[in-house]
Coordinates of C-alpha atoms in Angstrom, one line a residue:
M224 CA -76.0 55.1 -3.8
D225 CA -75.2 51.8 -2.0
G226 CA -75.8 48.3 -3.4
A227 CA -79.2 47.8 -2.0
D228 CA -80.4 51.2 -3.5
V229 CA -79.0 50.1 -6.9
I230 CA -80.9 46.9 -6.7
R231 CA -84.1 48.7 -5.4
A232 CA -84.0 51.1 -8.4
H233 CA -84.5 48.2 -10.8
L234 CA -87.6 46.7 -9.1
P235 CA -90.3 48.8 -10.8
L236 CA -89.2 47.6 -14.3
L237 CA -88.8 43.9 -13.5
P238 CA -91.4 41.4 -14.7
D239 CA -92.9 38.6 -12.7
T240 CA -91.4 36.0 -15.0
P241 CA -88.5 33.5 -15.0
G242 CA -85.1 34.8 -15.9
V243 CA -81.4 35.3 -15.0
Y244 CA -79.9 38.3 -13.3
R245 CA -76.3 39.5 -13.1
M246 CA -74.8 41.7 -10.3
L247 CA -71.9 43.9 -11.5
S248 CA -69.2 45.7 -9.6
A249 CA -68.0 49.3 -10.1
D250 CA -65.5 48.2 -12.8
G251 CA -68.2 46.2 -14.7
S252 CA -67.0 42.8 -13.7
V253 CA -69.7 40.2 -12.8
L254 CA -70.0 39.5 -9.1
Y255 CA -72.9 37.0 -9.2
V256 CA -75.2 35.2 -11.6
G257 CA -78.6 34.0 -10.4
K258 CA -81.7 32.5 -11.8
A259 CA -85.3 33.1 -10.6
K260 CA -88.8 31.7 -11.1
N261 CA -90.0 35.3 -10.5
L262 CA -87.4 37.9 -11.3
K263 CA -89.0 40.8 -9.4
R264 CA -89.6 38.8 -6.2
R265 CA -86.1 37.2 -6.2
V266 CA -84.3 40.5 -6.8
A267 CA -86.4 42.3 -4.2
S268 CA -85.1 39.8 -1.5
Y269 CA -81.6 41.4 -1.8
T270 CA -82.9 44.8 -0.6
R271 CA -83.7 43.4 2.9
T272 CA -80.0 43.1 3.9
E273 CA -80.7 42.5 7.6
G274 CA -81.7 38.8 7.1
L275 CA -79.0 38.0 4.5
P276 CA -75.9 35.9 5.2
N277 CA -72.6 37.8 5.5
R278 CA -71.4 36.6 2.1
T279 CA -74.5 37.9 0.4
R280 CA -74.2 41.2 2.3
R281 CA -70.7 41.7 0.9
M282 CA -72.0 40.9 -2.6
V283 CA -74.9 43.4 -2.3
A284 CA -72.5 46.1 -0.9
Q285 CA -70.2 45.8 -4.0
T286 CA -73.1 45.8 -6.5
R287 CA -73.2 48.9 -8.7
A288 CA -75.3 47.7 -11.7
M289 CA -77.5 44.8 -12.7
E290 CA -78.4 43.1 -16.0
F291 CA -81.4 40.9 -16.7
V292 CA -82.5 38.3 -19.2
T293 CA -86.0 36.8 -19.2
T294 CA -86.6 33.2 -20.2
P295 CA -89.8 31.2 -21.1
T296 CA -89.3 28.7 -18.2
E297 CA -87.4 28.4 -15.0
A298 CA -85.6 25.3 -16.4
E299 CA -84.2 27.4 -19.2
A300 CA -83.2 30.0 -16.6
L301 CA -81.3 27.3 -14.8
L302 CA -79.4 26.3 -18.0
L303 CA -78.6 29.9 -18.8
E304 CA -77.3 30.5 -15.3
A305 CA -75.1 27.5 -15.5
N306 CA -73.7 28.6 -18.9
L307 CA -72.9 32.1 -17.6
I308 CA -71.3 30.8 -14.4
R309 CA -69.0 28.5 -16.4
S310 CA -68.0 31.3 -18.9
L311 CA -67.9 34.4 -16.5
L312 CA -66.6 32.7 -13.3
P313 CA -68.2 35.2 -11.0
P314 CA -66.5 35.2 -7.5
F315 CA -69.7 34.9 -5.4
N316 CA -71.1 31.8 -7.3
I317 CA -70.4 28.2 -6.6
R318 CA -68.5 27.0 -9.7
I319 CA -66.7 24.0 -11.0
K320 CA -62.9 24.5 -11.1
D321 CA -61.5 21.7 -13.3
D322 CA -59.0 22.0 -16.1
R323 CA -59.5 18.6 -17.7
S324 CA -62.0 17.9 -20.5
F325 CA -63.9 14.7 -20.6
S326 CA -62.7 12.0 -23.0
Y327 CA -64.7 10.2 -25.6
I328 CA -64.3 7.3 -28.0
V329 CA -65.3 8.5 -31.4
I330 CA -66.1 6.5 -34.6
G331 CA -65.9 8.6 -37.7
R332 CA -68.7 8.8 -40.3
G333 CA -68.7 9.8 -43.9
H334 CA -65.8 7.5 -44.9
D335 CA -66.0 4.0 -46.4
F336 CA -63.6 2.8 -43.6
P337 CA -64.4 4.8 -40.5
R338 CA -61.6 5.6 -38.0
L339 CA -61.6 4.7 -34.3
M340 CA -60.2 7.6 -32.2
H341 CA -59.9 9.3 -28.9
Q342 CA -61.1 12.9 -28.6
R343 CA -61.4 15.3 -25.7
G344 CA -63.7 18.1 -24.7
G345 CA -64.8 20.5 -27.5
S346 CA -63.2 18.6 -30.3
A347 CA -65.4 15.6 -29.4
R348 CA -68.5 17.7 -28.9
N349 CA -68.1 19.4 -32.2
A350 CA -67.4 16.2 -34.2
R351 CA -70.5 16.3 -36.5
D352 CA -69.5 13.4 -38.8
A353 CA -68.9 11.0 -36.0
D354 CA -70.5 8.8 -33.3
R355 CA -69.1 9.5 -29.9
F356 CA -69.3 7.3 -26.8
G357 CA -68.6 8.5 -23.3
P358 CA -67.8 10.4 -21.2
Y359 CA -64.8 8.6 -19.8
A360 CA -63.2 10.1 -16.7
S361 CA -59.7 9.2 -17.6
P362 CA -57.8 9.6 -20.9
H363 CA -55.7 6.6 -19.9
L364 CA -58.8 4.5 -19.6
V365 CA -59.8 5.6 -23.1
G366 CA -56.4 4.6 -24.5
M367 CA -56.6 1.2 -22.9
T368 CA -60.1 0.7 -24.2
I369 CA -59.2 1.7 -27.8
A370 CA -56.2 -0.6 -27.7
T371 CA -58.5 -3.5 -26.6
L372 CA -61.1 -2.7 -29.2
Q373 CA -58.4 -2.7 -31.9
R374 CA -57.4 -6.2 -30.9
A375 CA -61.0 -7.4 -31.0
F376 CA -62.2 -5.6 -34.1
L377 CA -59.1 -4.5 -36.1
L378 CA -60.3 -1.0 -36.8
R379 CA -57.9 1.6 -38.1
T380 CA -56.8 4.6 -35.9
C381 CA -54.7 6.4 -38.5
D382 CA -55.9 9.8 -39.9
D383 CA -57.4 10.0 -43.4
G384 CA -54.3 11.5 -45.0
V385 CA -52.1 8.6 -43.9
F386 CA -54.8 6.1 -44.9
A387 CA -55.0 7.6 -48.4
S388 CA -51.2 7.4 -48.9
R389 CA -50.6 3.9 -47.8
T390 CA -49.2 1.4 -50.3
R391 CA -48.6 -1.5 -47.9
P392 CA -49.9 -2.5 -44.4
C393 CA -48.4 -0.6 -41.5
L394 CA -47.2 -1.9 -38.1
Q395 CA -50.7 -1.9 -36.6
H396 CA -51.6 -4.7 -39.1
Q397 CA -48.5 -6.6 -38.3
I398 CA -49.3 -6.7 -34.6
K399 CA -52.9 -7.7 -35.4
R400 CA -54.6 -4.4 -34.4
C401 CA -55.8 -3.4 -37.9
S402 CA -57.3 -5.2 -40.8
A403 CA -55.4 -3.0 -43.3
P404 CA -58.4 -1.7 -45.3
C405 CA -56.1 1.0 -46.8
V406 CA -54.5 -1.7 -49.1
G407 CA -57.6 -3.8 -49.7
R408 CA -57.1 -6.4 -47.0
A409 CA -60.7 -5.9 -45.7
S410 CA -63.8 -5.2 -47.8
E411 CA -66.3 -2.5 -47.0
E412 CA -68.8 -5.1 -45.9
E413 CA -66.3 -6.8 -43.6
Y414 CA -65.1 -3.5 -42.1
A415 CA -68.7 -2.2 -41.6
A416 CA -69.5 -5.4 -39.6
Q417 CA -66.5 -4.7 -37.4
V418 CA -67.6 -1.1 -36.9
Q419 CA -71.0 -2.2 -35.9
G420 CA -69.4 -4.6 -33.4
V421 CA -67.6 -1.8 -31.8
R422 CA -70.8 0.3 -31.6
D423 CA -72.6 -2.7 -30.0
V424 CA -69.8 -3.2 -27.4
L425 CA -69.7 0.5 -26.5
A426 CA -73.5 0.5 -26.2
G427 CA -73.4 -2.3 -23.7
R428 CA -74.2 -5.3 -25.9
S429 CA -70.9 -7.1 -25.4
A430 CA -72.5 -10.4 -24.5
Q431 CA -74.2 -10.7 -27.9
V432 CA -71.0 -9.8 -29.7
Q433 CA -69.0 -12.3 -27.7
A434 CA -71.6 -15.0 -28.6
V435 CA -71.0 -14.3 -32.3
F436 CA -67.2 -14.5 -31.9
A437 CA -67.6 -17.8 -30.0
A438 CA -69.8 -19.2 -32.8
H439 CA -67.1 -18.2 -35.4
M440 CA -64.4 -19.9 -33.3
T441 CA -66.4 -23.1 -32.9
D442 CA -67.1 -23.2 -36.7
C443 CA -63.4 -22.7 -37.6
S444 CA -62.4 -25.4 -35.1
D445 CA -65.0 -27.9 -36.5
R446 CA -63.5 -27.3 -40.0
L447 CA -60.0 -27.9 -38.6
E448 CA -59.0 -24.3 -39.4
Y449 CA -57.1 -23.9 -36.1
E450 CA -55.2 -20.7 -37.0
D451 CA -58.5 -18.9 -37.7
A452 CA -60.0 -20.3 -34.6
A453 CA -57.0 -19.0 -32.6
R454 CA -57.6 -15.6 -34.0
W455 CA -61.2 -15.6 -32.9
R456 CA -60.1 -16.9 -29.5
D457 CA -57.7 -13.9 -29.1
R458 CA -60.5 -11.5 -30.0
I459 CA -62.8 -13.1 -27.4
R460 CA -60.0 -12.7 -24.8
A461 CA -59.7 -9.0 -25.7
L462 CA -63.5 -8.5 -25.2
T463 CA -63.3 -10.4 -21.9
A464 CA -60.5 -8.1 -20.7
L465 CA -62.6 -5.1 -21.6
Q466 CA -65.6 -6.3 -19.7
S467 CA -63.6 -7.2 -16.6
R468 CA -61.9 -3.8 -16.3
Q469 CA -64.5 -2.4 -13.9
D470 CA -63.9 -0.9 -10.5
I471 CA -67.5 -0.9 -9.4
N472 CA -70.8 -1.8 -11.2
L473 CA -74.3 -0.5 -10.7
E474 CA -75.5 -4.0 -9.9
G475 CA -77.7 -4.2 -13.0
V476 CA -80.0 -1.3 -11.8
I477 CA -79.7 0.7 -15.0
D478 CA -77.4 0.9 -18.1
E479 CA -76.8 4.7 -18.0
A480 CA -76.3 6.8 -14.9
D481 CA -74.0 9.2 -13.1
V482 CA -73.4 9.2 -9.4
L483 CA -72.5 12.5 -7.7
A484 CA -71.5 12.3 -4.0
L485 CA -70.4 15.3 -2.0
H486 CA -68.3 15.6 1.1
A487 CA -67.7 19.1 2.5
E488 CA -65.5 20.0 5.5
A489 CA -63.0 22.7 6.5
G490 CA -64.3 25.0 3.8
V491 CA -63.4 22.5 1.0
A492 CA -66.0 20.5 -0.9
C493 CA -65.3 17.4 -3.0
V494 CA -67.7 15.9 -5.4
Q495 CA -66.9 12.3 -6.5
A496 CA -68.5 11.5 -9.8
F497 CA -68.9 7.9 -11.1
F498 CA -69.9 7.5 -14.8
F499 CA -71.8 4.4 -16.0
R500 CA -72.6 3.9 -19.7
G501 CA -73.8 0.7 -21.3
G502 CA -73.9 -1.0 -17.9
R503 CA -70.2 -0.4 -17.4
N504 CA -68.2 1.9 -15.1
Q505 CA -66.3 4.3 -17.3
G506 CA -64.2 5.8 -14.6
T507 CA -64.4 8.3 -11.7
R508 CA -63.3 11.8 -11.1
A509 CA -63.0 14.0 -8.1
F510 CA -64.1 17.7 -8.5
F511 CA -63.4 20.5 -6.0
P512 CA -66.0 23.3 -6.8
R513 CA -65.2 26.8 -5.5
H514 CA -67.7 28.0 -3.0
D515 CA -68.1 30.2 0.1
R516 CA -67.6 28.6 3.5
E517 CA -71.2 29.5 4.4
E518 CA -72.7 27.5 1.5
D519 CA -74.9 24.5 2.3
A520 CA -73.8 21.1 1.0
A521 CA -77.1 20.6 -0.8
D522 CA -76.8 24.0 -2.6
I523 CA -73.2 23.1 -3.6
L524 CA -74.3 19.8 -5.1
A525 CA -77.2 21.3 -6.9
A526 CA -75.1 24.0 -8.5
F527 CA -72.4 21.5 -9.4
A528 CA -74.9 19.2 -11.1
A529 CA -76.3 22.0 -13.2
Q530 CA -72.9 23.1 -14.4
L531 CA -71.3 19.7 -15.0
Y532 CA -73.4 19.0 -18.0
Q533 CA -72.3 22.0 -20.0
D534 CA -69.5 19.8 -21.4
T535 CA -71.3 16.5 -21.7
P536 CA -74.8 15.3 -22.3
P537 CA -76.5 14.1 -19.1
P538 CA -77.5 10.4 -18.7
S539 CA -81.0 9.2 -18.2
L540 CA -80.4 9.0 -14.4
V541 CA -78.4 11.1 -12.0
L542 CA -78.0 9.8 -8.5
L543 CA -77.2 12.3 -5.7
S544 CA -75.8 11.9 -2.2
H545 CA -77.9 14.8 -0.7
D546 CA -81.4 16.0 -1.0
I547 CA -81.2 19.2 -3.1
P548 CA -83.7 22.0 -3.3
D549 CA -86.1 21.5 -6.2
P550 CA -84.8 18.3 -7.8
E551 CA -87.7 18.4 -10.3
L552 CA -86.3 21.7 -11.7
L553 CA -82.9 20.2 -12.2
A554 CA -84.3 17.1 -13.9
E555 CA -86.4 19.3 -16.2
A556 CA -83.3 21.5 -17.1
L557 CA -81.2 18.4 -17.8
G558 CA -83.9 16.9 -19.9
V559 CA -84.0 20.1 -22.0
R560 CA -80.3 19.8 -22.5
A561 CA -80.4 16.0 -23.3
G562 CA -83.5 16.2 -25.5
R563 CA -85.2 13.4 -23.5
R564 CA -86.3 12.6 -20.0
V565 CA -83.7 12.7 -17.2
A566 CA -84.4 11.5 -13.7
V567 CA -82.7 13.0 -10.6
E568 CA -82.8 10.8 -7.5
T569 CA -81.4 10.7 -4.0
P570 CA -81.7 7.0 -3.1
K571 CA -82.2 6.0 0.5
R572 CA -81.8 2.2 0.3
G573 CA -81.0 -0.6 -2.0
P574 CA -78.3 -1.1 -4.7
K575 CA -78.5 2.5 -5.8
R576 CA -77.8 3.7 -2.2
R577 CA -74.9 1.3 -1.9
T578 CA -73.4 2.8 -5.0
V579 CA -73.8 6.3 -3.6
E580 CA -72.3 5.2 -0.3
H581 CA -69.3 3.9 -2.2
A582 CA -69.0 7.2 -4.0
L583 CA -69.2 9.0 -0.7
T584 CA -66.3 7.0 0.7
N585 CA -64.2 8.0 -2.3
A586 CA -65.3 11.6 -1.9
R587 CA -64.1 11.6 1.8
D588 CA -60.8 10.0 0.8
A589 CA -60.2 12.5 -2.0
H590 CA -61.1 15.3 0.3
G591 CA -58.6 14.2 2.9
R592 CA -55.9 13.9 0.3
R593 CA -56.6 17.4 -1.0
L594 CA -56.4 18.9 2.5
A595 CA -53.1 17.2 3.1
E596 CA -51.8 18.4 -0.3
R597 CA -52.9 21.9 0.3
S598 CA -51.3 22.0 3.7
T599 CA -48.0 20.8 2.2
Q600 CA -48.3 23.1 -0.8
A601 CA -49.0 26.1 1.5
T602 CA -45.9 25.3 3.7
L603 CA -43.7 25.0 0.6
L604 CA -45.0 28.3 -0.9
A605 CA -44.4 30.0 2.5
G606 CA -40.8 28.7 2.3
V607 CA -40.5 30.1 -1.2
A608 CA -41.7 33.5 0.0
K609 CA -39.1 33.5 2.7
L610 CA -36.3 32.4 0.4
F611 CA -37.0 35.1 -2.2
G612 CA -38.0 37.9 0.3
L613 CA -41.7 38.1 -0.7
P614 CA -44.2 39.7 1.6
E615 CA -46.4 36.7 1.7
A616 CA -46.8 33.2 0.1
P617 CA -47.4 33.5 -3.6
N618 CA -50.8 32.5 -5.0
R619 CA -49.6 32.4 -8.6
V620 CA -46.1 31.4 -9.6
E621 CA -45.2 31.5 -13.3
I622 CA -42.3 29.4 -14.6
Y623 CA -40.7 29.9 -18.0
D624 CA -38.5 27.9 -20.3
T625 CA -37.7 27.7 -24.1
S626 CA -36.9 24.8 -26.4
H627 CA -35.4 24.4 -30.0
I628 CA -33.0 22.2 -32.0
Q629 CA -30.3 24.4 -33.7
G630 CA -32.9 27.2 -34.0
A631 CA -35.6 25.0 -35.6
F632 CA -39.2 25.1 -34.3
P633 CA -38.4 27.4 -31.4
V634 CA -41.0 27.7 -28.6
G635 CA -41.4 29.4 -25.3
A636 CA -43.5 27.9 -22.5
M637 CA -45.2 29.2 -19.4
V638 CA -46.5 27.0 -16.6
V639 CA -48.5 28.2 -13.6
A640 CA -48.5 26.8 -10.0
G641 CA -50.4 27.9 -6.9
P642 CA -51.8 26.6 -3.6
D643 CA -53.8 23.9 -5.4
G644 CA -50.8 22.7 -7.5
F645 CA -50.2 23.1 -11.2
Q646 CA -52.9 25.1 -13.0
R647 CA -52.7 23.4 -16.4
N648 CA -55.6 25.4 -17.9
A649 CA -53.4 28.5 -17.4
Y650 CA -50.4 27.2 -19.3
R651 CA -49.3 29.1 -22.4
R652 CA -47.1 28.1 -25.4
F653 CA -45.4 30.7 -27.6
H654 CA -44.2 30.0 -31.1
I655 CA -41.2 32.2 -31.5
R656 CA -42.0 34.6 -34.4
D657 CA -38.8 36.6 -34.8
P658 CA -36.4 34.6 -37.1
E659 CA -33.5 36.5 -35.5
A660 CA -34.4 35.2 -32.1
A661 CA -34.5 31.5 -33.1
G662 CA -31.6 29.6 -31.6
N663 CA -30.8 32.6 -29.3
D664 CA -31.9 31.5 -25.8
Y665 CA -31.9 35.1 -24.4
A666 CA -33.8 36.5 -27.4
M667 CA -36.3 33.7 -27.3
M668 CA -37.0 34.3 -23.6
Q669 CA -37.3 38.1 -24.3
E670 CA -39.9 37.6 -27.0
T671 CA -41.8 35.2 -24.7
F672 CA -41.9 37.7 -21.9
F673 CA -42.7 40.7 -24.1
R674 CA -45.7 38.9 -25.6
R675 CA -46.9 37.6 -22.3
F676 CA -46.8 40.8 -20.3
A677 CA -47.7 43.2 -23.2
R678 CA -50.9 41.2 -23.4
A679 CA -51.4 41.2 -19.7
R680 CA -51.1 45.0 -19.5
K681 CA -53.7 45.4 -22.2
D682 CA -56.2 42.8 -20.9
D683 CA -55.8 43.4 -17.2
P684 CA -54.2 46.8 -16.5
D685 CA -55.6 47.0 -13.0
R686 CA -54.4 43.5 -12.1
K687 CA -57.7 42.5 -10.6
A688 CA -58.4 39.4 -12.7
G689 CA -55.8 37.2 -10.8
L690 CA -53.8 36.8 -14.0
W691 CA -50.6 38.5 -12.8
P692 CA -47.9 36.5 -11.1
D693 CA -46.7 36.9 -7.5
L694 CA -43.4 35.3 -8.5
I695 CA -41.7 34.7 -11.8
L696 CA -39.2 31.8 -12.2
V697 CA -36.9 31.5 -15.2
D698 CA -35.1 28.3 -16.2
G699 CA -31.5 29.7 -16.7
G700 CA -28.8 31.7 -15.1
L701 CA -27.6 35.3 -14.9
G702 CA -27.9 35.8 -18.7
Q703 CA -31.6 34.8 -18.8
L704 CA -32.3 36.8 -15.7
N705 CA -30.8 40.0 -17.2
A706 CA -32.6 39.5 -20.5
V707 CA -35.9 39.1 -18.8
H708 CA -35.4 42.0 -16.4
E709 CA -34.7 44.2 -19.4
V710 CA -38.0 43.4 -20.9
L711 CA -39.9 44.0 -17.6
Q712 CA -38.1 47.4 -17.3
T713 CA -39.1 48.3 -20.9
L714 CA -42.8 47.4 -20.1
G715 CA -42.6 49.4 -16.8
I716 CA -43.3 46.4 -14.6
A717 CA -39.8 45.7 -13.2
E718 CA -41.3 45.5 -9.7
L719 CA -42.6 42.0 -10.4
P720 CA -40.6 39.5 -8.2
L721 CA -38.2 37.6 -10.5
A722 CA -35.7 34.8 -10.0
A723 CA -33.7 32.5 -12.2
I724 CA -32.8 28.9 -11.4
A725 CA -29.7 27.4 -13.0
K726 CA -28.4 23.9 -12.9
G727 CA -25.1 23.5 -11.0
P728 CA -21.8 22.3 -12.3
D729 CA -22.1 19.5 -14.8
R730 CA -25.9 20.2 -14.7
N731 CA -26.2 18.1 -11.6
A732 CA -29.6 18.2 -9.9
G733 CA -29.2 19.3 -6.3
R734 CA -26.5 21.9 -7.0
E735 CA -28.7 24.6 -8.5
R736 CA -27.9 28.2 -8.1
F737 CA -30.5 31.0 -7.7
F738 CA -30.1 34.5 -9.2
L739 CA -32.2 37.5 -8.2
P740 CA -31.8 41.1 -9.4
G741 CA -29.4 43.0 -7.1
R742 CA -28.4 39.9 -5.0
E743 CA -25.5 37.5 -5.0
P744 CA -26.3 34.1 -6.4
F745 CA -26.9 31.4 -3.7
G746 CA -27.8 27.7 -3.4
L747 CA -29.7 25.4 -1.1
P748 CA -28.7 22.2 0.7
P749 CA -29.4 19.2 -1.6
N750 CA -31.9 17.7 0.7
D751 CA -33.9 21.0 1.3
P752 CA -37.6 20.5 0.5
I753 CA -37.9 24.0 -0.9
L754 CA -35.1 23.1 -3.4
H755 CA -37.0 19.9 -4.4
F756 CA -40.2 22.0 -4.8
L757 CA -38.5 24.5 -7.1
Q758 CA -36.9 21.7 -9.1
R759 CA -40.3 20.3 -9.7
L760 CA -41.6 23.6 -10.9
R761 CA -38.6 24.1 -13.2
D762 CA -38.9 20.5 -14.5
E763 CA -42.6 21.0 -15.4
A764 CA -41.7 24.1 -17.4
H765 CA -38.9 22.2 -19.1
R766 CA -41.2 19.3 -20.0
T767 CA -43.9 21.6 -21.3
A768 CA -41.4 23.5 -23.5
I769 CA -40.0 20.2 -25.0
D770 CA -43.5 18.8 -25.6
S771 CA -44.5 22.0 -27.4
H772 CA -41.4 21.9 -29.5
R773 CA -41.9 18.2 -30.4
A774 CA -45.5 18.8 -31.3
R775 CA -44.6 21.7 -33.6
R776 CA -41.8 19.7 -35.2
T777 CA -44.0 16.6 -35.7
K778 CA -46.7 18.7 -37.3
A779 CA -44.2 20.2 -39.7
I780 CA -42.8 16.8 -40.6
T781 CA -46.2 15.2 -41.2
H782 CA -47.4 18.1 -43.3
S783 CA -46.8 17.5 -47.0
R784 CA -45.8 20.4 -49.3
I785 CA -48.6 19.2 -51.6
D786 CA -51.2 19.8 -49.0
G787 CA -53.5 22.8 -49.7
I788 CA -52.8 23.2 -53.4
P789 CA -56.2 23.7 -55.2
G790 CA -57.3 20.7 -57.2
I791 CA -55.0 18.3 -55.4
G792 CA -57.1 16.0 -53.3
P793 CA -56.2 12.7 -51.5
A794 CA -56.4 10.7 -54.7
R795 CA -54.1 12.9 -56.7
K796 CA -51.8 13.4 -53.7
K797 CA -51.5 9.7 -53.4
A798 CA -50.7 9.3 -57.1
L799 CA -48.1 12.0 -57.0
L800 CA -46.3 10.5 -54.0
H801 CA -46.4 7.0 -55.4
H802 CA -45.0 8.3 -58.7
F803 CA -42.3 10.6 -57.4
G804 CA -41.6 9.1 -54.0
S805 CA -41.7 12.3 -51.9
S806 CA -43.2 15.8 -51.9
A807 CA -39.7 17.3 -52.4
A808 CA -39.4 15.4 -55.6
V809 CA -42.8 16.7 -56.7
A810 CA -41.7 20.2 -56.0
S811 CA -38.6 19.9 -58.1
A812 CA -40.2 18.1 -61.0
G813 CA -40.5 19.6 -64.4
L814 CA -43.7 20.2 -66.3
S815 CA -43.4 17.2 -68.5
D816 CA -42.5 15.0 -65.6
L817 CA -45.6 16.1 -63.7
E818 CA -47.8 15.4 -66.8
A819 CA -46.4 11.8 -66.8
A820 CA -47.8 11.0 -63.4
P821 CA -51.0 8.9 -63.4
G822 CA -54.2 10.9 -63.2
I823 CA -52.4 14.3 -63.6
S824 CA -53.8 16.3 -66.5
H825 CA -51.9 19.1 -68.3
A826 CA -53.9 21.8 -66.5
V827 CA -53.2 20.2 -63.0
A828 CA -49.6 19.7 -63.9
R829 CA -49.2 23.4 -64.9
R830 CA -51.0 24.4 -61.6
L831 CA -48.5 22.3 -59.7
Y832 CA -45.5 23.6 -61.6
E833 CA -46.6 27.3 -61.2
H834 CA -47.2 26.7 -57.5
F835 CA -43.6 25.6 -56.9
H836 CA -41.8 27.6 -59.6
G837 CA -44.0 30.6 -60.3

């Protein structure tokens, strides 16, 4: 039975209602996810293959099963379709390919002195006891904004554990970025007023806040309190700097809007997104959605807009560069997600159109840069294939390195590169579990490889998911190469292309030696572009391994031995640390010594003693 017959067999049982359908291949993988106002009519259109585009014909030919979900409305079908595309990544759908989460500024709730912080992606979306502001296109922009807000409002950024254990003001207070509420330098009322000021600024009410600051400065000056007046002056300057840090404004048209402009050429589409919140530009980002060459620009933009807001709530207005099919349906679906009305417009003139044109110019520029980068990257990957004797340019290169300090906090790291550059969403970090391997570079690399490829054999034995490398690079010399090759032989996958890159004499860059199984080591001229490319891959793996090691070490250092003991909350933890000076001293204290600590009862002291000595 061919694909059209498979689809035709489902028609008698399909309802004339909205819903979502999935086309499945012979191995059960999802080929395509679609939504329909009328499921029966939409699915029936795939049985008339003569009038279908070539891409759709290929999809129908591969279809061996279908799944269906009905929905109350077409808008809900559109939302479900977008969710499934983002989670299943079907190859025949237009889909967003972007490994960066949006950034948010978050103000905590449920604490007398809320914390100002930066969160990304899911951690921000799942922050229930917090107010979040965003999205911001750039984490760097969020960092600069938070630093400016600290200078203007003196809110804390430390976590609750540090806050509870402070006995004197920290450096942030000394440099006038925190009011030190941890040690009573600011009352709850004063701090709450500062928190409200931050909320007002992030909501676009900076002018009102600045007027209040100016009144305070004038009042202090009139009373000849010039030091206080200077402090208010500095806070006004910080607010002014925050307001002036704008690339482009929406010319007062609306406080909250997103601008999505698409430029498509040579089989590559670029969507430039501008984000406006509170009347301010919160950054831009270029997206490159995956799509078939035959896809129309309007269809690409419509699919992109539907998927974009899986990660962030939509604004009240979305401006598009192209007229899309059924904009009312998209507006209804986004309104369902936002819980309020959302307008979708394609402006033709006026300030809104000028903003869209500006975004289009940026989209064209980003598109040109991507084509140039891909051309360069493709040339370099072709050179790598020739250097290592591969049949064709690799689509997926995996590079490995390890890091530790005298065996402590050992980690392995895997980074991935391909025709589009580094694929950071595919990176993996491995905390080395075998205590015998810690400090042994060969054993650490072997554990990393065994865990990586034992999992790959289990999850993707047929190697159809695109998760197997076309080339493996190891940071090291002949010893690392032999250790890794032994693991691959044990797992029965020794055919995977493998090479090691070792620093030359005195670890000089430019004198690297390359090792391959069954070949003599060799080098490349210091000015060879292929050498520079491989160095960049190696350095990215080295950086990732070191960052992972440092993060693990920092987490261990900041974690107290008292944490997690039942009955020991922040107040008792603070009392113990103040009394004994360190968690190590608490662990070695006797029962009578523990009872002498403020706020520690006999029962709590015994629980502590038994925890460390039982």
